[in-house]
Short mmCIF file of C-alpha atoms and ligand atoms in Angstrom, two decimals:
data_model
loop_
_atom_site.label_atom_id
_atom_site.label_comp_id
_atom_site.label_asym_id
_atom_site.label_seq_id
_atom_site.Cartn_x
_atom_site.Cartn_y
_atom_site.Cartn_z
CA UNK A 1329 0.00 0.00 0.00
CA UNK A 1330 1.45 3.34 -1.06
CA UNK A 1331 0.07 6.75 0.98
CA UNK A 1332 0.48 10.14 -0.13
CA UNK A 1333 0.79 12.60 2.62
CA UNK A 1334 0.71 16.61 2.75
CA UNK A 1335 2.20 18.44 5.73
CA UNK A 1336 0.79 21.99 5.69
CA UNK A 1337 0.10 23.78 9.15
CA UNK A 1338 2.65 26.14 9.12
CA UNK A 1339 5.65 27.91 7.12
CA UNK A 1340 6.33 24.44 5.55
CA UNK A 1341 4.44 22.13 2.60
CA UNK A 1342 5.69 19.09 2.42
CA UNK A 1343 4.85 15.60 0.53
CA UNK A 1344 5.86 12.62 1.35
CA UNK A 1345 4.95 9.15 -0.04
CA UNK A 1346 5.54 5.74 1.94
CA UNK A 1347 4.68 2.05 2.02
CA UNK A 1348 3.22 -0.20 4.79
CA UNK A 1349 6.29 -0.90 6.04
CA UNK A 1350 7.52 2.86 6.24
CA UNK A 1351 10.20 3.04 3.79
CA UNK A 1352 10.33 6.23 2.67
CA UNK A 1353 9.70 6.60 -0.94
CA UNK A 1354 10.06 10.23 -1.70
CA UNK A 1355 9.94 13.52 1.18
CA UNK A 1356 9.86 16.83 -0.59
CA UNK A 1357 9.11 20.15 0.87
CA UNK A 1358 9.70 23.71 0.26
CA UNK A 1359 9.60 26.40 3.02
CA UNK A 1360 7.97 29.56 3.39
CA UNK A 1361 10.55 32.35 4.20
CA UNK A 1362 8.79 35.96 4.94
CA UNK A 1363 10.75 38.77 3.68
CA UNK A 1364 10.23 40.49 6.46
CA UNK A 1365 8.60 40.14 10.05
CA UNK A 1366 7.29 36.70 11.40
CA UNK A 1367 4.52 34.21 9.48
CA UNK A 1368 1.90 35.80 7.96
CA UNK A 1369 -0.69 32.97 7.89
CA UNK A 1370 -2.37 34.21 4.56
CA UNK A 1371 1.18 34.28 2.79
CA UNK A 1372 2.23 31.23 3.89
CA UNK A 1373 -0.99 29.54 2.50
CA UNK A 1374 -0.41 31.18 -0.67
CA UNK A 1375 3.12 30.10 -0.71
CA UNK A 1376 1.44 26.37 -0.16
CA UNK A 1377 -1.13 26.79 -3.15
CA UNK A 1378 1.52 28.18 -5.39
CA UNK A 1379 4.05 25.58 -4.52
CA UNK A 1380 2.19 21.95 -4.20
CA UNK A 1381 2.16 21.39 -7.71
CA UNK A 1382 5.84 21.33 -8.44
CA UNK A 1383 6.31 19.46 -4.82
CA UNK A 1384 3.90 17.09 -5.88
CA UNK A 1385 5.33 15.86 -9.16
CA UNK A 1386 9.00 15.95 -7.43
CA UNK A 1387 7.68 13.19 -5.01
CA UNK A 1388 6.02 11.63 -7.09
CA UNK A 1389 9.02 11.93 -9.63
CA UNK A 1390 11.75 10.81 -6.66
CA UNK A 1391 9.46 7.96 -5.77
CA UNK A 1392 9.81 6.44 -9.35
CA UNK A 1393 5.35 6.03 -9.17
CA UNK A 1394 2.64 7.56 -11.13
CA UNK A 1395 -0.29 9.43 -8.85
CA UNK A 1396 -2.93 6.52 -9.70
CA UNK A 1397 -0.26 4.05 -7.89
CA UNK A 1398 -1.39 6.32 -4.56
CA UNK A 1399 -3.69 4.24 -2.51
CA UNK A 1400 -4.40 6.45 0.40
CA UNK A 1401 -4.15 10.19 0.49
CA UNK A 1402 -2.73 11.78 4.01
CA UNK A 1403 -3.11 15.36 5.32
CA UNK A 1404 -2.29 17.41 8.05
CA UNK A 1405 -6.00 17.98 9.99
CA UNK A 1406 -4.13 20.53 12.65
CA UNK A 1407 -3.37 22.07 14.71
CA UNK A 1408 -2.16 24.83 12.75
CA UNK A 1409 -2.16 27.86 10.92
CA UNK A 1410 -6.33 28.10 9.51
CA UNK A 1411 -5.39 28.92 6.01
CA UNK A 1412 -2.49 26.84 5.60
CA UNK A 1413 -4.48 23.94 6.67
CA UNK A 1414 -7.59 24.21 4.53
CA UNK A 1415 -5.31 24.70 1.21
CA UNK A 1416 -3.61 21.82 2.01
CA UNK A 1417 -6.83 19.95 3.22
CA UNK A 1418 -8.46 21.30 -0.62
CA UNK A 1419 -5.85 19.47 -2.18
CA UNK A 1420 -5.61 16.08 0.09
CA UNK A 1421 -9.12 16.51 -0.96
CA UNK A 1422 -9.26 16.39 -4.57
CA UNK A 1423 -6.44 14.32 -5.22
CA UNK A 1424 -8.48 11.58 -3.19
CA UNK A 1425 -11.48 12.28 -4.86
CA UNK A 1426 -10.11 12.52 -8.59
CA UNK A 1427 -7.83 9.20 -7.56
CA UNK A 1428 -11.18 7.53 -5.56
CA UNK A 1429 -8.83 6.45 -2.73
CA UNK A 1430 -9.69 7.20 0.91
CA UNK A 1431 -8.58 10.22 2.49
CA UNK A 1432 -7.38 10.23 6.05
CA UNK A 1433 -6.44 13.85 8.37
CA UNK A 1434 -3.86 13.66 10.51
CA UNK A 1435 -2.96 15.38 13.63
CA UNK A 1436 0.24 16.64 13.10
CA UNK A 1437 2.12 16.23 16.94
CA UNK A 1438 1.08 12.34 16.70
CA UNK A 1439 2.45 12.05 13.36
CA UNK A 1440 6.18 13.63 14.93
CA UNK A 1441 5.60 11.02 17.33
CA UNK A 1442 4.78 7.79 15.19
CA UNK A 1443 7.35 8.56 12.25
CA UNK A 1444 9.97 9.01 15.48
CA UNK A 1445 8.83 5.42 16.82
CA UNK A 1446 9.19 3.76 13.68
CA UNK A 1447 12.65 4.92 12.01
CA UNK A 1448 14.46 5.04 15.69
CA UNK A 1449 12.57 1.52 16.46
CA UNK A 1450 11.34 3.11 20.25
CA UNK A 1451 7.92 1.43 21.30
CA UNK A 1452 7.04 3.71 23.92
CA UNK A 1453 8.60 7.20 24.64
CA UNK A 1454 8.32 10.13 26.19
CA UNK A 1455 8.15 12.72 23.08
CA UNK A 1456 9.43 15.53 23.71
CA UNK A 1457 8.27 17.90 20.75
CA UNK A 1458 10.14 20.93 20.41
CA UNK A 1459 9.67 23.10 17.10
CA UNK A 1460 8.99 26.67 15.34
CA UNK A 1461 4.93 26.68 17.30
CA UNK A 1462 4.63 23.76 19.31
CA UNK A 1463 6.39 22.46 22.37
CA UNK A 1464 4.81 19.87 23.85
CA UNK A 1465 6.34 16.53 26.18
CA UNK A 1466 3.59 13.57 25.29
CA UNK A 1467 3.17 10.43 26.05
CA UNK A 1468 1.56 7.17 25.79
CA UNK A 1469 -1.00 6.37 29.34
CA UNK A 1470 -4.62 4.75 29.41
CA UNK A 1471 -5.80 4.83 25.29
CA UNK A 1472 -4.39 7.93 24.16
CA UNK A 1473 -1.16 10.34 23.65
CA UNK A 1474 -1.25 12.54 26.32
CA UNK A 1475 0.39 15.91 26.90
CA UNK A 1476 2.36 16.31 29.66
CA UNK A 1477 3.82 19.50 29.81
CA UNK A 1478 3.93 22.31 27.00
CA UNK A 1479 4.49 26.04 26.09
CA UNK A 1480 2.36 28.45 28.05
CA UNK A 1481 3.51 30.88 25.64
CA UNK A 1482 5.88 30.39 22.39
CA UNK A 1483 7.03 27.15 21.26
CA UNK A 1484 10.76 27.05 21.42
CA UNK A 1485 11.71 27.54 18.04
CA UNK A 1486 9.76 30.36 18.03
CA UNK A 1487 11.87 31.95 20.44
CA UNK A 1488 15.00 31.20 17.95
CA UNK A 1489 13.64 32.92 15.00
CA UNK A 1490 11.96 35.97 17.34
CA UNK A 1491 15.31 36.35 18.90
CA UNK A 1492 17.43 35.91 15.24
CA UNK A 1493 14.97 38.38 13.32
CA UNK A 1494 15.38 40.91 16.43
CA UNK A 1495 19.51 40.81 16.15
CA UNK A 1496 19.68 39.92 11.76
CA UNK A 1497 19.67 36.32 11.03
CA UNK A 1498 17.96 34.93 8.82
CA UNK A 1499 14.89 32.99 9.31
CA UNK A 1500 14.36 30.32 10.49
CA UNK A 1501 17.57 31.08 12.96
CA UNK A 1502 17.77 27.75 15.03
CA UNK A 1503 20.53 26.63 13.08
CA UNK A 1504 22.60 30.47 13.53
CA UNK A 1505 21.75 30.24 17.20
CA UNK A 1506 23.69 27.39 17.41
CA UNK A 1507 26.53 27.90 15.24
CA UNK A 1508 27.34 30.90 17.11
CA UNK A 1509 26.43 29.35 20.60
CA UNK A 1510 29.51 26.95 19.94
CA UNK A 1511 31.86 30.01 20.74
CA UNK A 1512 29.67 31.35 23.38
CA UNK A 1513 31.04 30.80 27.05
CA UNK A 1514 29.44 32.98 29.42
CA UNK A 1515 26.21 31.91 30.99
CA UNK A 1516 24.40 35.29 31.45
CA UNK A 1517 20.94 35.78 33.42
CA UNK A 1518 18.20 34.68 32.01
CA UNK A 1519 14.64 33.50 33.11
CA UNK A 1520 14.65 29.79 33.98
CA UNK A 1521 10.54 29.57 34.04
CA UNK A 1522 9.19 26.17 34.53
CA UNK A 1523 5.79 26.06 36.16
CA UNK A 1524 5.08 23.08 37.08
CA UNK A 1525 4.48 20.62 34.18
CA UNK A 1526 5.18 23.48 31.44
CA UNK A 1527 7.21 26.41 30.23
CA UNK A 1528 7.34 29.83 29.13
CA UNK A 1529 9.57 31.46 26.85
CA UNK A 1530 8.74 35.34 26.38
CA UNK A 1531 10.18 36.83 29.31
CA UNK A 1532 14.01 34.94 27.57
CA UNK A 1533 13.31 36.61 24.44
CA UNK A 1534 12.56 40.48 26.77
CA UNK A 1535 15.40 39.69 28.88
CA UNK A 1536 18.31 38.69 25.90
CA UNK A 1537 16.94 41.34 23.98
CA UNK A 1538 17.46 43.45 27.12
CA UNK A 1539 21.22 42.05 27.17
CA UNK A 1540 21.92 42.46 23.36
CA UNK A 1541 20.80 46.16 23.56
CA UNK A 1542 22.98 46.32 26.62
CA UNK A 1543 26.34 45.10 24.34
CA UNK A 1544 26.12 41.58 25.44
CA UNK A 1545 28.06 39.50 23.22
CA UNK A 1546 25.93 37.17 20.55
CA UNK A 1547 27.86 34.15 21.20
CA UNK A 1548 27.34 34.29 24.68
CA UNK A 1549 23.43 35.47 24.08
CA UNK A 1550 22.87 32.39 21.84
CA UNK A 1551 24.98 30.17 24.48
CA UNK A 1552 22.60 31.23 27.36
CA UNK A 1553 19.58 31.39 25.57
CA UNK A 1554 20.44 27.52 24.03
CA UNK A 1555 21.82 26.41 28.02
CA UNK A 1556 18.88 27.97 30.13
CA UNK A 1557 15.71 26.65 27.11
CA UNK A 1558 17.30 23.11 26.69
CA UNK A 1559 17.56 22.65 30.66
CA UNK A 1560 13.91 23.79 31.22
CA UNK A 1561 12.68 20.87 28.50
CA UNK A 1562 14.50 18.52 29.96
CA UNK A 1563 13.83 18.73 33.43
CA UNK A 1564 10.11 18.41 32.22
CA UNK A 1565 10.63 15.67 30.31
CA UNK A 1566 12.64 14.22 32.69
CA UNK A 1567 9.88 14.86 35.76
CA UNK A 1568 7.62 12.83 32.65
CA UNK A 1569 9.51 9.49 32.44
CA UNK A 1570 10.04 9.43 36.50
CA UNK A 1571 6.32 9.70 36.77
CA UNK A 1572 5.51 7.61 33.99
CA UNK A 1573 7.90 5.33 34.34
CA UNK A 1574 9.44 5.42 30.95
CA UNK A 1575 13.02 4.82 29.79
CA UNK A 1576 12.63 5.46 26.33
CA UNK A 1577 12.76 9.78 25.19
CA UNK A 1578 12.29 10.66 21.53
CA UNK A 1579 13.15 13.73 20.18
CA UNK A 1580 11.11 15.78 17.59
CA UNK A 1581 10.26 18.56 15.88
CA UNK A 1582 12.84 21.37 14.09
CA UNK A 1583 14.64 22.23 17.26
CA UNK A 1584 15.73 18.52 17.71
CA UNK A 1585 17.91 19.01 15.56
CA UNK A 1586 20.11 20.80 17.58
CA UNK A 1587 23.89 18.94 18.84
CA UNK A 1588 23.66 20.76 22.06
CA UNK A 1589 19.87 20.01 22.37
CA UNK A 1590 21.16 16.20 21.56
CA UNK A 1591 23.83 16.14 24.65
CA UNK A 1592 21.90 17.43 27.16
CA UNK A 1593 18.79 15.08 26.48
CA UNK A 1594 21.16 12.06 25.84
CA UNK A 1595 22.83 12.68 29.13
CA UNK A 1596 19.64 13.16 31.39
CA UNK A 1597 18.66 9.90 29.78
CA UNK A 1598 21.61 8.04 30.17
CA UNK A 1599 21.63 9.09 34.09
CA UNK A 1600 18.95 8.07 35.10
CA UNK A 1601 19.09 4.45 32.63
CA UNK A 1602 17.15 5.16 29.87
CA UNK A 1603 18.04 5.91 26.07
CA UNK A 1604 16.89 9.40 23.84
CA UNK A 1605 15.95 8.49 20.39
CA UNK A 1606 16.05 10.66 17.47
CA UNK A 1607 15.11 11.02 13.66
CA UNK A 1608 17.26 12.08 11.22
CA UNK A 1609 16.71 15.66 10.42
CA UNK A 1610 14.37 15.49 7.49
CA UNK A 1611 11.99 13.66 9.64
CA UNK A 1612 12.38 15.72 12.73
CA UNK A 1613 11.30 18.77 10.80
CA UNK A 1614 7.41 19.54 9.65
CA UNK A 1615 7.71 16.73 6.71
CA UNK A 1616 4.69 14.92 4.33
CA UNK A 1617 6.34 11.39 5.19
CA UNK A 1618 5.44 11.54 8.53
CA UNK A 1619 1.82 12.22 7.54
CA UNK A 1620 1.81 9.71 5.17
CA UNK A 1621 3.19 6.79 7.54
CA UNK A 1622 0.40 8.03 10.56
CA UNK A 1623 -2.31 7.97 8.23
CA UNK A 1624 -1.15 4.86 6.83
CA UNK A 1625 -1.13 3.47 10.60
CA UNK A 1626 -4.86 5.18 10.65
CA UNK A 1627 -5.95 3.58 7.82
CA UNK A 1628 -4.67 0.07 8.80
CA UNK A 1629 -6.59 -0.27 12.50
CA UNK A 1630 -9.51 0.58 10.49
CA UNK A 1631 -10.31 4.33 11.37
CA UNK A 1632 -12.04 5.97 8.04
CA UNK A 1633 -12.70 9.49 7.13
CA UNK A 1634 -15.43 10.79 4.77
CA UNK A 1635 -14.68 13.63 3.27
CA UNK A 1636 -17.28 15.86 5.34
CA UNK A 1637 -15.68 14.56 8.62
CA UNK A 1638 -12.41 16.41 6.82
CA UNK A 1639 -12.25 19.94 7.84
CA UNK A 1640 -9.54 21.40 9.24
CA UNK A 1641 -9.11 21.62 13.28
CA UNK A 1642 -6.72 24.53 13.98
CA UNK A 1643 -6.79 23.61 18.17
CA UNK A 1644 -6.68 20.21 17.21
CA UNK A 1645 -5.29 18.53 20.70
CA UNK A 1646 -2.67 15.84 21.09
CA UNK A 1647 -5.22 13.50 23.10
CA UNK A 1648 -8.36 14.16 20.72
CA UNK A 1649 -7.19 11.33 18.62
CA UNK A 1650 -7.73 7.67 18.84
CA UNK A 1651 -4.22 5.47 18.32
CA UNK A 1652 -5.93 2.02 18.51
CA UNK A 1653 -2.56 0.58 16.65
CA UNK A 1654 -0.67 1.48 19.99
CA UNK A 1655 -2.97 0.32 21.94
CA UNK A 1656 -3.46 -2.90 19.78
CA UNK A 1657 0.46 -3.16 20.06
CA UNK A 1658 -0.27 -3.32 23.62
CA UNK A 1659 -2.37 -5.63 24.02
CA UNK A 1660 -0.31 -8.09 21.77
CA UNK A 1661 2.94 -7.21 24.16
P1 AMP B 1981 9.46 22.77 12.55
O1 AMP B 1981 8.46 23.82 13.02
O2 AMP B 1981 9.35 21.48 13.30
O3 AMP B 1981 9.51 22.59 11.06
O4 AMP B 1981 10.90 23.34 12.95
C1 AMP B 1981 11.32 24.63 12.62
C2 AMP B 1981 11.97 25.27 13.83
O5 AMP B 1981 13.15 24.54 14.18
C3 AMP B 1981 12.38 26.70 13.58
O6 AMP B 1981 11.90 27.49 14.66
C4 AMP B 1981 13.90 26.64 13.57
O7 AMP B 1981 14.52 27.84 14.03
C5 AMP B 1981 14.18 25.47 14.46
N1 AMP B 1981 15.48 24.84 14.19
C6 AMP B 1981 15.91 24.30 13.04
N2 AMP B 1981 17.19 23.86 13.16
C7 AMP B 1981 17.58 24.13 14.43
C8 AMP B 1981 18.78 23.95 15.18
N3 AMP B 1981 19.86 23.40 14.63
N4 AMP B 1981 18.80 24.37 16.46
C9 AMP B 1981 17.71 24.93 17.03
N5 AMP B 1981 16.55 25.14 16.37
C10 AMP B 1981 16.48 24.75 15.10
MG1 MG B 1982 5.89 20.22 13.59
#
């Protein structure tokens, strides 16, 4: 069985095509890059109508298939950007109409979480989700993924490109922010907020744009900012597997595909016994494959979608879905 999936609910459209087994036929994406300021929801859905065309017939091209070898068509249901989500949801849409193969939605945190179980081989982890609008720790407990902890405010990643437009990188900045953090060494004062179960980010990006106005040097901003953001995750995630009693952390999501981000989770995990997982990059990133492969799982326990059950769900929560292959999986174990 072949499934086409879009990824759309944010800056990036991506297709990806895979078979029941999750090889990885053909991933394909291009990104949304505002010229200036942050995401402008209405641009970036333009970006995705202009765009899925030529994305389209590269995946299709790099999977060596023709479109009527598609027998399931993926999309990304939410949460995300309203726009963005309904253009890509028009064209899940039509392709599985003019193809008459089901159509399944997806919600876009589980699918980080499945495509991370599968290529790392990880049965049940502690996610801990960490890109450009979401950061989220879930987790597998009684039926569903649950969130454990999250964002109050800004995901993480969001912080990185705030911070990078506010001092002149280029967007998105994760990647700068860590280059330069490599020659940062002092660890200035920034606000370590954990509350509880979750985080908050917006009083880091006041107080290092505070510092950078005050001649603070970048290396050192991007050093702190990386050290003080990367502890507060994984002390939650951390607090997570304790209570949970998990020894199994997968990373996801743009951020994770940070070195520093890497060390600091490996070596929680390997304290305390357990092992951190990770995807490569192109899967840890907003990607179609990872659509693809979740509806795929989806399609395979026997969930359908008609097409008027298809609209898009901007809020769409972690726990709202049903994963009756984990819990099948389960069962079996
Ligand atoms: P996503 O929303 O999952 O596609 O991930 C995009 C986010 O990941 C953006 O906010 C990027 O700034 C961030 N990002 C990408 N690469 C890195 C990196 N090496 N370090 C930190 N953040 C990164
Ligand atoms: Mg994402």
């Amino acid at each position: 069985m072949l499934t086409l999936g879009i990824e759309g609910t944010a800056h990036t459209l991506g297709v990806g095509i895979v078979d029941d087994e999750c090889r990885v036929l053909a991933n394909r994406s291009a990104m949304h890059r505002p010229a200036t300021g942050g995401i402008h929801p209405r641009e970036a859905a333009n970006h995705h109508a202009q765009t899925i065309h030529a994305i389209l017939r590269e995946a299709i091209g790099e999977a060596g298939i023709k479109l009527k070898d598609v027998d399931l068509v993926a999309f990304s249901q939410g949460p995300g950007l309203g726009p963005c989500l309904r253009t890509v949801a028009t064209a899940a849409r039509a392709l599985s109409l003019s193809l008459e193969v089901p159509l399944m939605g997806v919600n876009h945190c589980v699918a980080h979480l499945e495509i991370g179980r599968k290529v790392t081989q990880c049965d049940d982890p502690v996610l801990l989700y960490l890109s450009g609008g979401n950061t989220q720790v879930i987790s597998y407990a009684n039926g569903r993924y649950r969130v454990f902890g999250e964002t109050l405010d800004i995901g993480l990643g969001n912080l990185l490109d705030k911070f990078g437009r506010e001092v002149g990188f280029s967007f998105p900045s994760g990647p700068e922010v860590e280059g330069l953090a490599r020659n940062g060494s002092e660890l200035l004062p920034l606000p370590y907020t954990v509350k509880g179960m979750d985080v908050a980010f917006s009083g880091i990006l006041t107080a290092a744009l505070h510092l950078h106005r005050g001649g603070r040097r970048l290396e050192d901003l991007c050093f702190s900012i990386q050290e003080v953001t990367f502890a507060m995750v994984t002390e939650v995630a951390e607090r997570a597997m304790a209570h949970l009693d998990k020894d199994q952390i997968l990373l996801g999501g743009g951020v994770a595909c940070n070195r520093r981000l890497r060390d600091m989770v490996g070596q929680m995990a390997e304290e305390r016994g357990a092992r951190m997982f990770a995807p490569s990059p192109d899967l840890c990133v907003d990607n179609g494959a990872m659509i693809a492969w979740t509806g795929s799982l989806m399609f395979e326990s026997g969930l359908r979608m008609a097409i008027e059950e298809s609209g898009v769900r901007q809020n769409l929560r972690t726990d709202a879905a049903e994963v009756p292959w984990f819990a099948a999986a389960e069962v079996e174990a």
